[in-house]
Amino acid sequence: MEDCLFCKITAGEMDTDFVYEDDKVVAFEDVNPQAPVHLLIVPKKHISTILELEEEDYSLISHIYKVANKLAEAEGIAEDGFRIVHNCKEEGGQTVFHIHFHLLGGRSMQWPPG
Ligand code: AMP
Ligand code: ZN
């Protein structure tokens, strides 16, 4: 997808340091971290919002949660707990229209979210 920032990042065109990569996803640090640990887990496939998932993509979402668990262990936030956030469209707070999951931890989270 032309002009998609996360397509460029996942393709390795932006010199982003990946903390994790496999054939389906990459994970990297959010440029504007909201917690001591703030990673983005991003599929290599361009899907603009979670509403555009096709039947074959649902297994990708469970894979992302598997990667999130691994990363939470690796980052040392599994024991105390963490938050996974997915924003959908404008009112959900989505600013990059290539789906991604935020993995946040290292501090106490508040509820309700803003
Ligand atoms: P969202 O608002 O849920 O769409 O999340 C987009 C996230 O991408 C925000 O938390 C941004 O800080 C982050 N972001 C934007 N550009 C970059 C970049 N070049 N590298 C890392 N994170 C980025
Ligand atoms: Zn994309």
mmCIF file with all atom_site columns, C-alpha atoms in Angstrom, residues 5 7 11 16 18 23 49 74 82 84 90 98 106-108:
data_model
loop_
_atom_site.group_PDB
_atom_site.id
_atom_site.type_symbol
_atom_site.label_atom_id
_atom_site.label_alt_id
_atom_site.label_comp_id
_atom_site.label_asym_id
_atom_site.label_entity_id
_atom_site.label_seq_id
_atom_site.pdbx_PDB_ins_code
_atom_site.Cartn_x
_atom_site.Cartn_y
_atom_site.Cartn_z
_atom_site.occupancy
_atom_site.B_iso_or_equiv
_atom_site.pdbx_formal_charge
_atom_site.auth_seq_id
_atom_site.auth_comp_id
_atom_site.auth_asym_id
_atom_site.auth_atom_id
_atom_site.pdbx_PDB_model_num
ATOM 1  C CA . LEU A 1 5   ? 3.751   4.541   7.145  1.00 0.00 ? 5   LEU A CA 1
ATOM 2  C CA . CYS A 1 7   ? 3.741   -0.664  5.381  1.00 0.00 ? 7   CYS A CA 1
ATOM 3  C CA . ALA A 1 11  ? 8.992   -3.590  4.943  1.00 0.00 ? 11  ALA A CA 1
ATOM 4  C CA . THR A 1 16  ? 13.196  1.086   12.490 1.00 0.00 ? 16  THR A CA 1
ATOM 5  C CA . PHE A 1 18  ? 12.469  -4.222  15.509 1.00 0.00 ? 18  PHE A CA 1
ATOM 6  C CA . ASP A 1 23  ? 6.938   -13.893 8.834  1.00 0.00 ? 23  ASP A CA 1
ATOM 7  C CA . THR A 1 49  ? -8.936  -1.017  10.257 1.00 0.00 ? 49  THR A CA 1
ATOM 8  C CA . ALA A 1 74  ? 10.622  -10.532 27.534 1.00 0.00 ? 74  ALA A CA 1
ATOM 9  C CA . PHE A 1 82  ? 0.051   -4.856  31.189 1.00 0.00 ? 82  PHE A CA 1
ATOM 10 C CA . ILE A 1 84  ? -3.089  -4.256  25.053 1.00 0.00 ? 84  ILE A CA 1
ATOM 11 C CA . GLU A 1 90  ? -11.410 8.382   14.481 1.00 0.00 ? 90  GLU A CA 1
ATOM 12 C CA . HIS A 1 98  ? -2.789  0.084   9.196  1.00 0.00 ? 98  HIS A CA 1
ATOM 13 C CA . GLY A 1 106 ? 5.656   -0.691  33.499 1.00 0.00 ? 106 GLY A CA 1
ATOM 14 C CA . ARG A 1 107 ? 3.190   1.543   35.351 1.00 0.00 ? 107 ARG A CA 1
ATOM 15 C CA . SER A 1 108 ? -0.316  1.314   36.811 1.00 0.00 ? 108 SER A CA 1
#
